[in-house]
């Protein structure tokens, strides 16, 4: 059982070390199914996994890592059949996947609408980064869980990526439910990321060489340029803006405004977390912004959200939503 305490992170967890066998995989799958966090080895580095369909579980990844921003996460699946459930597939994706999956390659493809993933996974982008890892422990875990697993590297934000279970514990002990100890990762660098949502583009160099991709594609790859729209949600100031104007740190609400509340406030149209829980607020953020956007275009006032823990990532996103609109 995952107890209540693990969800708020208020009381330290005792992180379980699981063995890479049937018992360990079953336990890991059980924890993931209950919204818990499980670190596991891939051939690149140890990933910090959560059920990619569960908003609270994905919010907890950002909380455990102390990430100041909701940058998009890579979703791990066991096979191409599973990948096709979440992304629009085409001939190029098929060719590249047959050549390099399973392996240290992530593909960015159009997200299938209604695929059921948490919007926190994609940072609300219309594309999804997806990968089939080759590591036998990662594969066994994905098969045991039988669902999409969002997993960034299993280290606190700003620290070096872990290639051993001991590194994971050194950084995240008492912040995650479990780590599957599968020894040392071979590749030791992150996956190569190939954007296939439009012109093929190398979005991040990594474990699979660019030359191998170019040989398979039969053409040189365009490289990611700073300022390109696709990868850089964080660089586009008002990317997340709803149609209506957004006003932050609202204490008093005008009669023309709709309040997106946080904590105990009266008259909120929607509340990110009535109890003032930042993890719950993160889990609700994109859902509530979309709902308010769909329901009308009168101005949105947002209650103050404390600038600590996940509050920093929430405020980062809200500031973008409130930024003056470009064209
Ligand atoms: P990490 O999981 O921490 O190794 O990093 C994930 C990387 O994937 C980040 O550099 C993201 O910017 C990138 N990424 C994830 N999703 C997308 C996406 N939809 N489009 C472009 N890049 C993505
Ligand atoms: Mg990382």
PDB file of C-alpha atoms in Angstrom, residues 18-306:
ATOM      1  CA  UNK A  18      13.791  -3.949  -5.251  1.00  0.00           C
ATOM      2  CA  UNK A  19      15.533  -6.901  -6.858  1.00  0.00           C
ATOM      3  CA  UNK A  20      15.351  -7.327 -10.647  1.00  0.00           C
ATOM      4  CA  UNK A  21      13.254 -10.494 -10.547  1.00  0.00           C
ATOM      5  CA  UNK A  22       9.586 -11.492 -10.815  1.00  0.00           C
ATOM      6  CA  UNK A  23       8.873 -10.421  -7.223  1.00  0.00           C
ATOM      7  CA  UNK A  24      10.629  -7.083  -7.633  1.00  0.00           C
ATOM      8  CA  UNK A  25       8.908  -6.298 -10.953  1.00  0.00           C
ATOM      9  CA  UNK A  26       5.500  -7.182  -9.515  1.00  0.00           C
ATOM     10  CA  UNK A  27       6.103  -4.886  -6.545  1.00  0.00           C
ATOM     11  CA  UNK A  28       7.357  -2.090  -8.811  1.00  0.00           C
ATOM     12  CA  UNK A  29       4.316  -2.433 -11.093  1.00  0.00           C
ATOM     13  CA  UNK A  30       2.058  -2.360  -8.051  1.00  0.00           C
ATOM     14  CA  UNK A  31       3.665   0.852  -6.768  1.00  0.00           C
ATOM     15  CA  UNK A  32       3.385   2.512 -10.198  1.00  0.00           C
ATOM     16  CA  UNK A  33      -0.261   1.461 -10.404  1.00  0.00           C
ATOM     17  CA  UNK A  34      -0.930   3.226  -7.109  1.00  0.00           C
ATOM     18  CA  UNK A  35       0.617   6.473  -8.295  1.00  0.00           C
ATOM     19  CA  UNK A  36       4.032   5.906  -6.711  1.00  0.00           C
ATOM     20  CA  UNK A  37       7.498   6.655  -8.088  1.00  0.00           C
ATOM     21  CA  UNK A  38       9.902   3.867  -9.038  1.00  0.00           C
ATOM     22  CA  UNK A  39      13.438   4.428 -10.328  1.00  0.00           C
ATOM     23  CA  UNK A  40      14.733   1.769 -12.727  1.00  0.00           C
ATOM     24  CA  UNK A  41      17.748   1.207 -14.958  1.00  0.00           C
ATOM     25  CA  UNK A  42      17.638   1.804 -18.685  1.00  0.00           C
ATOM     26  CA  UNK A  43      20.611   1.365 -21.013  1.00  0.00           C
ATOM     27  CA  UNK A  44      21.210   5.139 -20.822  1.00  0.00           C
ATOM     28  CA  UNK A  45      20.763   6.178 -17.179  1.00  0.00           C
ATOM     29  CA  UNK A  46      18.390   5.346 -14.299  1.00  0.00           C
ATOM     30  CA  UNK A  47      14.926   6.776 -14.962  1.00  0.00           C
ATOM     31  CA  UNK A  48      12.438   8.040 -12.377  1.00  0.00           C
ATOM     32  CA  UNK A  49       9.198   6.394 -13.435  1.00  0.00           C
ATOM     33  CA  UNK A  50       5.548   7.282 -12.868  1.00  0.00           C
ATOM     34  CA  UNK A  51       2.295   6.226 -14.542  1.00  0.00           C
ATOM     35  CA  UNK A  52       2.098   8.729 -17.439  1.00  0.00           C
ATOM     36  CA  UNK A  53      -1.721   8.737 -17.230  1.00  0.00           C
ATOM     37  CA  UNK A  54      -1.805   9.780 -13.577  1.00  0.00           C
ATOM     38  CA  UNK A  55      -1.620  13.568 -13.013  1.00  0.00           C
ATOM     39  CA  UNK A  56      -0.660  13.313  -9.335  1.00  0.00           C
ATOM     40  CA  UNK A  57       2.034  10.718 -10.024  1.00  0.00           C
ATOM     41  CA  UNK A  58       3.578  12.859 -12.781  1.00  0.00           C
ATOM     42  CA  UNK A  59       3.402  15.968 -10.579  1.00  0.00           C
ATOM     43  CA  UNK A  60       5.343  14.019  -7.952  1.00  0.00           C
ATOM     44  CA  UNK A  61       8.213  13.472 -10.434  1.00  0.00           C
ATOM     45  CA  UNK A  62       8.704  17.237 -10.615  1.00  0.00           C
ATOM     46  CA  UNK A  63       8.382  17.498  -6.846  1.00  0.00           C
ATOM     47  CA  UNK A  64      10.894  14.715  -6.131  1.00  0.00           C
ATOM     48  CA  UNK A  65      13.434  16.119  -8.581  1.00  0.00           C
ATOM     49  CA  UNK A  66      12.862  19.705  -7.442  1.00  0.00           C
ATOM     50  CA  UNK A  67      12.443  20.798 -11.069  1.00  0.00           C
ATOM     51  CA  UNK A  68      11.691  24.518 -11.308  1.00  0.00           C
ATOM     52  CA  UNK A  69       9.841  24.056 -14.611  1.00  0.00           C
ATOM     53  CA  UNK A  70       7.352  21.682 -16.178  1.00  0.00           C
ATOM     54  CA  UNK A  71       9.562  20.588 -19.064  1.00  0.00           C
ATOM     55  CA  UNK A  72       8.185  17.669 -21.083  1.00  0.00           C
ATOM     56  CA  UNK A  73       9.083  14.090 -20.094  1.00  0.00           C
ATOM     57  CA  UNK A  74       9.909  11.008 -22.153  1.00  0.00           C
ATOM     58  CA  UNK A  75       7.308   8.238 -22.043  1.00  0.00           C
ATOM     59  CA  UNK A  76       8.623   4.672 -22.014  1.00  0.00           C
ATOM     60  CA  UNK A  77       6.641   1.814 -23.555  1.00  0.00           C
ATOM     61  CA  UNK A  78       7.442  -1.888 -24.091  1.00  0.00           C
ATOM     62  CA  UNK A  79       6.754  -2.160 -27.837  1.00  0.00           C
ATOM     63  CA  UNK A  80       5.667  -0.383 -31.027  1.00  0.00           C
ATOM     64  CA  UNK A  81       2.052  -1.492 -30.572  1.00  0.00           C
ATOM     65  CA  UNK A  82       1.977   0.457 -27.314  1.00  0.00           C
ATOM     66  CA  UNK A  83       3.739   3.470 -28.872  1.00  0.00           C
ATOM     67  CA  UNK A  84       1.060   3.701 -31.571  1.00  0.00           C
ATOM     68  CA  UNK A  85      -1.587   4.186 -28.879  1.00  0.00           C
ATOM     69  CA  UNK A  86      -0.045   7.501 -27.885  1.00  0.00           C
ATOM     70  CA  UNK A  87       1.486   9.011 -31.040  1.00  0.00           C
ATOM     71  CA  UNK A  88       0.553   9.424 -34.699  1.00  0.00           C
ATOM     72  CA  UNK A  89       2.673   6.896 -36.567  1.00  0.00           C
ATOM     73  CA  UNK A  90       4.013   7.192 -40.115  1.00  0.00           C
ATOM     74  CA  UNK A  91       6.448   5.478 -42.508  1.00  0.00           C
ATOM     75  CA  UNK A  92       9.486   7.416 -41.286  1.00  0.00           C
ATOM     76  CA  UNK A  93       8.698   6.568 -37.658  1.00  0.00           C
ATOM     77  CA  UNK A  94       8.275   2.954 -38.691  1.00  0.00           C
ATOM     78  CA  UNK A  95      11.601   2.827 -40.522  1.00  0.00           C
ATOM     79  CA  UNK A  96      13.526   4.463 -37.690  1.00  0.00           C
ATOM     80  CA  UNK A  97      11.798   2.392 -35.010  1.00  0.00           C
ATOM     81  CA  UNK A  98      12.536  -0.874 -36.831  1.00  0.00           C
ATOM     82  CA  UNK A  99      16.186   0.130 -37.147  1.00  0.00           C
ATOM     83  CA  UNK A 100      16.869   1.450 -33.632  1.00  0.00           C
ATOM     84  CA  UNK A 101      14.199   0.322 -31.151  1.00  0.00           C
ATOM     85  CA  UNK A 102      14.610  -0.945 -28.542  1.00  0.00           C
ATOM     86  CA  UNK A 103      17.545   1.385 -27.906  1.00  0.00           C
ATOM     87  CA  UNK A 104      18.858   4.774 -26.755  1.00  0.00           C
ATOM     88  CA  UNK A 105      16.662   6.769 -29.141  1.00  0.00           C
ATOM     89  CA  UNK A 106      13.638   8.927 -28.308  1.00  0.00           C
ATOM     90  CA  UNK A 107      11.200   9.940 -31.049  1.00  0.00           C
ATOM     91  CA  UNK A 108       9.098  13.104 -30.841  1.00  0.00           C
ATOM     92  CA  UNK A 109       5.845  12.571 -32.728  1.00  0.00           C
ATOM     93  CA  UNK A 110       2.378  14.172 -32.764  1.00  0.00           C
ATOM     94  CA  UNK A 111       0.454  13.246 -29.624  1.00  0.00           C
ATOM     95  CA  UNK A 112      -2.743  11.346 -30.366  1.00  0.00           C
ATOM     96  CA  UNK A 113      -5.617  13.402 -29.017  1.00  0.00           C
ATOM     97  CA  UNK A 114      -7.542  11.558 -26.343  1.00  0.00           C
ATOM     98  CA  UNK A 115      -4.638   9.186 -25.708  1.00  0.00           C
ATOM     99  CA  UNK A 116      -5.226   9.626 -21.988  1.00  0.00           C
ATOM    100  CA  UNK A 117      -1.802  10.902 -20.949  1.00  0.00           C
ATOM    101  CA  UNK A 118      -1.453  13.570 -18.276  1.00  0.00           C
ATOM    102  CA  UNK A 119      -0.874  16.993 -19.881  1.00  0.00           C
ATOM    103  CA  UNK A 120       2.008  17.427 -17.411  1.00  0.00           C
ATOM    104  CA  UNK A 121       3.918  14.742 -19.346  1.00  0.00           C
ATOM    105  CA  UNK A 122       4.037  16.812 -22.542  1.00  0.00           C
ATOM    106  CA  UNK A 123       4.068  20.192 -20.755  1.00  0.00           C
ATOM    107  CA  UNK A 124       0.803  20.618 -22.669  1.00  0.00           C
ATOM    108  CA  UNK A 125       2.571  20.395 -26.058  1.00  0.00           C
ATOM    109  CA  UNK A 126       0.823  18.706 -29.016  1.00  0.00           C
ATOM    110  CA  UNK A 127       3.818  16.348 -29.391  1.00  0.00           C
ATOM    111  CA  UNK A 128       5.074  13.446 -27.285  1.00  0.00           C
ATOM    112  CA  UNK A 129       8.609  12.154 -26.718  1.00  0.00           C
ATOM    113  CA  UNK A 130       8.487   8.346 -26.638  1.00  0.00           C
ATOM    114  CA  UNK A 131      11.011   5.524 -26.386  1.00  0.00           C
ATOM    115  CA  UNK A 132      11.348   1.752 -26.136  1.00  0.00           C
ATOM    116  CA  UNK A 133      14.337   1.089 -23.884  1.00  0.00           C
ATOM    117  CA  UNK A 134      16.572  -1.929 -24.497  1.00  0.00           C
ATOM    118  CA  UNK A 135      17.636  -2.652 -20.925  1.00  0.00           C
ATOM    119  CA  UNK A 136      16.149  -6.018 -19.861  1.00  0.00           C
ATOM    120  CA  UNK A 137      15.173  -4.656 -16.439  1.00  0.00           C
ATOM    121  CA  UNK A 138      13.360  -1.670 -17.955  1.00  0.00           C
ATOM    122  CA  UNK A 139      11.606  -3.968 -20.424  1.00  0.00           C
ATOM    123  CA  UNK A 140      10.544  -6.438 -17.753  1.00  0.00           C
ATOM    124  CA  UNK A 141       9.182  -3.596 -15.622  1.00  0.00           C
ATOM    125  CA  UNK A 142       7.260  -2.066 -18.551  1.00  0.00           C
ATOM    126  CA  UNK A 143       5.763  -5.449 -19.376  1.00  0.00           C
ATOM    127  CA  UNK A 144       4.807  -6.084 -15.755  1.00  0.00           C
ATOM    128  CA  UNK A 145       3.184  -2.643 -15.434  1.00  0.00           C
ATOM    129  CA  UNK A 146       1.528  -2.769 -18.860  1.00  0.00           C
ATOM    130  CA  UNK A 147       1.110   1.012 -19.133  1.00  0.00           C
ATOM    131  CA  UNK A 148       3.025   4.108 -20.260  1.00  0.00           C
ATOM    132  CA  UNK A 149       5.793   5.183 -17.872  1.00  0.00           C
ATOM    133  CA  UNK A 150       6.979   8.810 -17.829  1.00  0.00           C
ATOM    134  CA  UNK A 151      10.617   8.876 -16.741  1.00  0.00           C
ATOM    135  CA  UNK A 152      13.220  11.631 -16.671  1.00  0.00           C
ATOM    136  CA  UNK A 153      16.628  10.857 -15.215  1.00  0.00           C
ATOM    137  CA  UNK A 154      16.413   9.818 -11.552  1.00  0.00           C
ATOM    138  CA  UNK A 155      18.470  12.644 -10.047  1.00  0.00           C
ATOM    139  CA  UNK A 156      17.623  15.893  -8.286  1.00  0.00           C
ATOM    140  CA  UNK A 157      17.339  18.764 -10.761  1.00  0.00           C
ATOM    141  CA  UNK A 158      20.753  20.174 -11.679  1.00  0.00           C
ATOM    142  CA  UNK A 159      22.704  17.103 -10.529  1.00  0.00           C
ATOM    143  CA  UNK A 160      24.475  14.434 -12.574  1.00  0.00           C
ATOM    144  CA  UNK A 161      22.386  11.628 -14.080  1.00  0.00           C
ATOM    145  CA  UNK A 162      22.588   8.356 -12.099  1.00  0.00           C
ATOM    146  CA  UNK A 163      24.082   5.202 -13.609  1.00  0.00           C
ATOM    147  CA  UNK A 164      23.802   3.051 -10.459  1.00  0.00           C
ATOM    148  CA  UNK A 165      21.048   2.411  -7.907  1.00  0.00           C
ATOM    149  CA  UNK A 166      23.350   3.867  -5.236  1.00  0.00           C
ATOM    150  CA  UNK A 167      23.446   7.197  -7.154  1.00  0.00           C
ATOM    151  CA  UNK A 168      19.642   7.239  -7.222  1.00  0.00           C
ATOM    152  CA  UNK A 169      19.476   6.651  -3.475  1.00  0.00           C
ATOM    153  CA  UNK A 170      22.101   9.292  -2.795  1.00  0.00           C
ATOM    154  CA  UNK A 171      19.918  11.906  -4.503  1.00  0.00           C
ATOM    155  CA  UNK A 172      16.331  10.777  -4.027  1.00  0.00           C
ATOM    156  CA  UNK A 173      16.240   8.532  -0.970  1.00  0.00           C
ATOM    157  CA  UNK A 174      13.074   9.210   1.090  1.00  0.00           C
ATOM    158  CA  UNK A 175      11.530  11.109  -1.843  1.00  0.00           C
ATOM    159  CA  UNK A 176      10.498   8.113  -3.982  1.00  0.00           C
ATOM    160  CA  UNK A 177       8.827   4.787  -3.182  1.00  0.00           C
ATOM    161  CA  UNK A 178      11.387   2.441  -4.727  1.00  0.00           C
ATOM    162  CA  UNK A 179      14.393   1.781  -6.913  1.00  0.00           C
ATOM    163  CA  UNK A 180      14.899  -1.412  -8.879  1.00  0.00           C
ATOM    164  CA  UNK A 181      18.581  -2.266  -8.535  1.00  0.00           C
ATOM    165  CA  UNK A 182      19.680  -3.512 -11.941  1.00  0.00           C
ATOM    166  CA  UNK A 183      23.385  -2.771 -11.711  1.00  0.00           C
ATOM    167  CA  UNK A 184      25.294  -0.232 -13.808  1.00  0.00           C
ATOM    168  CA  UNK A 185      23.892   1.392 -16.980  1.00  0.00           C
ATOM    169  CA  UNK A 186      26.023   0.728 -20.087  1.00  0.00           C
ATOM    170  CA  UNK A 187      25.542   3.839 -22.180  1.00  0.00           C
ATOM    171  CA  UNK A 188      25.727   6.379 -19.359  1.00  0.00           C
ATOM    172  CA  UNK A 189      24.488   9.287 -21.468  1.00  0.00           C
ATOM    173  CA  UNK A 190      20.912  10.269 -22.247  1.00  0.00           C
ATOM    174  CA  UNK A 191      18.980   9.029 -25.278  1.00  0.00           C
ATOM    175  CA  UNK A 192      19.345  10.784 -28.614  1.00  0.00           C
ATOM    176  CA  UNK A 193      16.143  12.706 -29.359  1.00  0.00           C
ATOM    177  CA  UNK A 194      14.886  12.784 -32.954  1.00  0.00           C
ATOM    178  CA  UNK A 195      12.010  15.110 -33.805  1.00  0.00           C
ATOM    179  CA  UNK A 196       9.717  13.587 -36.444  1.00  0.00           C
ATOM    180  CA  UNK A 197       6.651  15.761 -35.918  1.00  0.00           C
ATOM    181  CA  UNK A 198       7.715  17.724 -39.007  1.00  0.00           C
ATOM    182  CA  UNK A 199      11.095  17.833 -40.846  1.00  0.00           C
ATOM    183  CA  UNK A 200      13.334  15.268 -39.132  1.00  0.00           C
ATOM    184  CA  UNK A 201      15.493  17.147 -36.669  1.00  0.00           C
ATOM    185  CA  UNK A 202      18.066  16.169 -34.084  1.00  0.00           C
ATOM    186  CA  UNK A 203      16.701  17.664 -30.860  1.00  0.00           C
ATOM    187  CA  UNK A 204      19.370  16.280 -28.517  1.00  0.00           C
ATOM    188  CA  UNK A 205      22.555  14.338 -29.190  1.00  0.00           C
ATOM    189  CA  UNK A 206      22.836  11.222 -27.053  1.00  0.00           C
ATOM    190  CA  UNK A 207      23.520   7.512 -26.914  1.00  0.00           C
ATOM    191  CA  UNK A 208      22.707   6.829 -30.579  1.00  0.00           C
ATOM    192  CA  UNK A 209      25.065   8.617 -32.998  1.00  0.00           C
ATOM    193  CA  UNK A 210      23.660  11.190 -35.418  1.00  0.00           C
ATOM    194  CA  UNK A 211      25.465   9.427 -38.291  1.00  0.00           C
ATOM    195  CA  UNK A 212      23.487   6.230 -37.692  1.00  0.00           C
ATOM    196  CA  UNK A 213      20.223   8.179 -37.929  1.00  0.00           C
ATOM    197  CA  UNK A 214      21.352  10.007 -41.064  1.00  0.00           C
ATOM    198  CA  UNK A 215      22.311   6.714 -42.699  1.00  0.00           C
ATOM    199  CA  UNK A 216      18.873   5.267 -41.917  1.00  0.00           C
ATOM    200  CA  UNK A 217      17.026   8.387 -43.060  1.00  0.00           C
ATOM    201  CA  UNK A 218      19.236   8.713 -46.136  1.00  0.00           C
ATOM    202  CA  UNK A 219      19.619  12.460 -45.560  1.00  0.00           C
ATOM    203  CA  UNK A 220      21.606  14.825 -43.317  1.00  0.00           C
ATOM    204  CA  UNK A 221      19.670  15.879 -40.234  1.00  0.00           C
ATOM    205  CA  UNK A 222      18.617  19.404 -39.498  1.00  0.00           C
ATOM    206  CA  UNK A 223      19.818  20.363 -36.044  1.00  0.00           C
ATOM    207  CA  UNK A 224      17.771  22.028 -33.397  1.00  0.00           C
ATOM    208  CA  UNK A 225      18.258  25.791 -33.438  1.00  0.00           C
ATOM    209  CA  UNK A 226      17.614  27.930 -30.407  1.00  0.00           C
ATOM    210  CA  UNK A 227      14.336  29.693 -31.115  1.00  0.00           C
ATOM    211  CA  UNK A 228      12.805  26.764 -32.991  1.00  0.00           C
ATOM    212  CA  UNK A 229       9.240  26.434 -31.864  1.00  0.00           C
ATOM    213  CA  UNK A 230       9.131  22.668 -31.408  1.00  0.00           C
ATOM    214  CA  UNK A 231      11.386  21.872 -28.480  1.00  0.00           C
ATOM    215  CA  UNK A 232      11.390  24.955 -26.483  1.00  0.00           C
ATOM    216  CA  UNK A 233       8.152  25.488 -24.614  1.00  0.00           C
ATOM    217  CA  UNK A 234      10.213  27.198 -21.930  1.00  0.00           C
ATOM    218  CA  UNK A 235      11.452  29.773 -24.403  1.00  0.00           C
ATOM    219  CA  UNK A 236       8.075  30.787 -25.724  1.00  0.00           C
ATOM    220  CA  UNK A 237       6.892  33.257 -23.183  1.00  0.00           C
ATOM    221  CA  UNK A 238       3.160  33.068 -23.781  1.00  0.00           C
ATOM    222  CA  UNK A 239       2.958  29.529 -25.195  1.00  0.00           C
ATOM    223  CA  UNK A 240       0.492  28.409 -22.537  1.00  0.00           C
ATOM    224  CA  UNK A 241      -1.750  31.424 -22.700  1.00  0.00           C
ATOM    225  CA  UNK A 242      -5.483  30.805 -22.646  1.00  0.00           C
ATOM    226  CA  UNK A 243      -7.624  33.123 -24.810  1.00  0.00           C
ATOM    227  CA  UNK A 244      -8.670  35.219 -21.808  1.00  0.00           C
ATOM    228  CA  UNK A 245      -6.373  37.688 -20.043  1.00  0.00           C
ATOM    229  CA  UNK A 246      -4.761  36.211 -16.921  1.00  0.00           C
ATOM    230  CA  UNK A 247      -3.957  38.217 -13.768  1.00  0.00           C
ATOM    231  CA  UNK A 248      -1.697  36.681 -11.112  1.00  0.00           C
ATOM    232  CA  UNK A 249      -1.504  37.025  -7.318  1.00  0.00           C
ATOM    233  CA  UNK A 250      -5.111  38.145  -7.122  1.00  0.00           C
ATOM    234  CA  UNK A 251      -6.284  38.812  -3.572  1.00  0.00           C
ATOM    235  CA  UNK A 252      -9.487  40.598  -4.531  1.00  0.00           C
ATOM    236  CA  UNK A 253     -11.505  39.500  -7.538  1.00  0.00           C
ATOM    237  CA  UNK A 254     -13.338  41.906  -9.837  1.00  0.00           C
ATOM    238  CA  UNK A 255     -16.954  41.063 -10.684  1.00  0.00           C
ATOM    239  CA  UNK A 256     -15.978  40.562 -14.349  1.00  0.00           C
ATOM    240  CA  UNK A 257     -13.245  38.077 -13.447  1.00  0.00           C
ATOM    241  CA  UNK A 258     -13.259  34.314 -12.915  1.00  0.00           C
ATOM    242  CA  UNK A 259     -11.097  33.144 -10.041  1.00  0.00           C
ATOM    243  CA  UNK A 260      -8.684  30.235 -10.387  1.00  0.00           C
ATOM    244  CA  UNK A 261      -8.195  29.656  -6.693  1.00  0.00           C
ATOM    245  CA  UNK A 262      -5.470  28.110  -4.577  1.00  0.00           C
ATOM    246  CA  UNK A 263      -6.111  27.240  -0.943  1.00  0.00           C
ATOM    247  CA  UNK A 264      -9.094  28.430   1.088  1.00  0.00           C
ATOM    248  CA  UNK A 265     -10.691  31.134  -1.060  1.00  0.00           C
ATOM    249  CA  UNK A 266     -14.321  31.997  -1.663  1.00  0.00           C
ATOM    250  CA  UNK A 267     -16.061  32.166  -5.010  1.00  0.00           C
ATOM    251  CA  UNK A 268     -13.466  30.373  -7.123  1.00  0.00           C
ATOM    252  CA  UNK A 269     -14.665  29.192 -10.544  1.00  0.00           C
ATOM    253  CA  UNK A 270     -12.111  26.412 -10.157  1.00  0.00           C
ATOM    254  CA  UNK A 271      -9.569  25.716  -7.428  1.00  0.00           C
ATOM    255  CA  UNK A 272      -6.091  24.266  -8.060  1.00  0.00           C
ATOM    256  CA  UNK A 273      -6.095  22.805  -4.556  1.00  0.00           C
ATOM    257  CA  UNK A 274      -8.620  23.870  -1.912  1.00  0.00           C
ATOM    258  CA  UNK A 275      -6.336  22.408   0.787  1.00  0.00           C
ATOM    259  CA  UNK A 276      -3.300  24.307  -0.510  1.00  0.00           C
ATOM    260  CA  UNK A 277      -1.429  21.152  -1.636  1.00  0.00           C
ATOM    261  CA  UNK A 278       1.139  22.113  -4.304  1.00  0.00           C
ATOM    262  CA  UNK A 279       1.319  18.587  -5.783  1.00  0.00           C
ATOM    263  CA  UNK A 280      -2.445  18.565  -6.299  1.00  0.00           C
ATOM    264  CA  UNK A 281      -2.245  22.089  -7.761  1.00  0.00           C
ATOM    265  CA  UNK A 282       0.413  20.968 -10.262  1.00  0.00           C
ATOM    266  CA  UNK A 283      -1.688  17.955 -11.227  1.00  0.00           C
ATOM    267  CA  UNK A 284      -4.705  20.216 -11.883  1.00  0.00           C
ATOM    268  CA  UNK A 285      -2.931  23.157 -13.534  1.00  0.00           C
ATOM    269  CA  UNK A 286      -3.276  22.384 -17.261  1.00  0.00           C
ATOM    270  CA  UNK A 287      -6.702  20.760 -16.847  1.00  0.00           C
ATOM    271  CA  UNK A 288      -8.095  23.847 -15.098  1.00  0.00           C
ATOM    272  CA  UNK A 289      -6.544  26.318 -17.554  1.00  0.00           C
ATOM    273  CA  UNK A 290      -8.064  24.376 -20.470  1.00  0.00           C
ATOM    274  CA  UNK A 291     -11.442  24.212 -18.760  1.00  0.00           C
ATOM    275  CA  UNK A 292     -11.488  27.962 -18.089  1.00  0.00           C
ATOM    276  CA  UNK A 293     -10.391  28.554 -21.680  1.00  0.00           C
ATOM    277  CA  UNK A 294     -13.244  26.445 -23.028  1.00  0.00           C
ATOM    278  CA  UNK A 295     -15.849  27.989 -20.762  1.00  0.00           C
ATOM    279  CA  UNK A 296     -15.455  31.607 -21.798  1.00  0.00           C
ATOM    280  CA  UNK A 297     -13.216  34.567 -22.364  1.00  0.00           C
ATOM    281  CA  UNK A 298     -13.809  36.809 -19.350  1.00  0.00           C
ATOM    282  CA  UNK A 299     -10.553  37.594 -17.492  1.00  0.00           C
ATOM    283  CA  UNK A 300      -9.026  34.990 -15.212  1.00  0.00           C
ATOM    284  CA  UNK A 301      -7.659  36.027 -11.808  1.00  0.00           C
ATOM    285  CA  UNK A 302      -5.344  33.547 -10.088  1.00  0.00           C
ATOM    286  CA  UNK A 303      -4.821  33.306  -6.319  1.00  0.00           C
ATOM    287  CA  UNK A 304      -1.232  33.645  -5.091  1.00  0.00           C
ATOM    288  CA  UNK A 305       0.699  30.351  -5.207  1.00  0.00           C
ATOM    289  CA  UNK A 306       3.658  30.137  -2.818  1.00  0.00           C
TER     290      UNK A 306
END
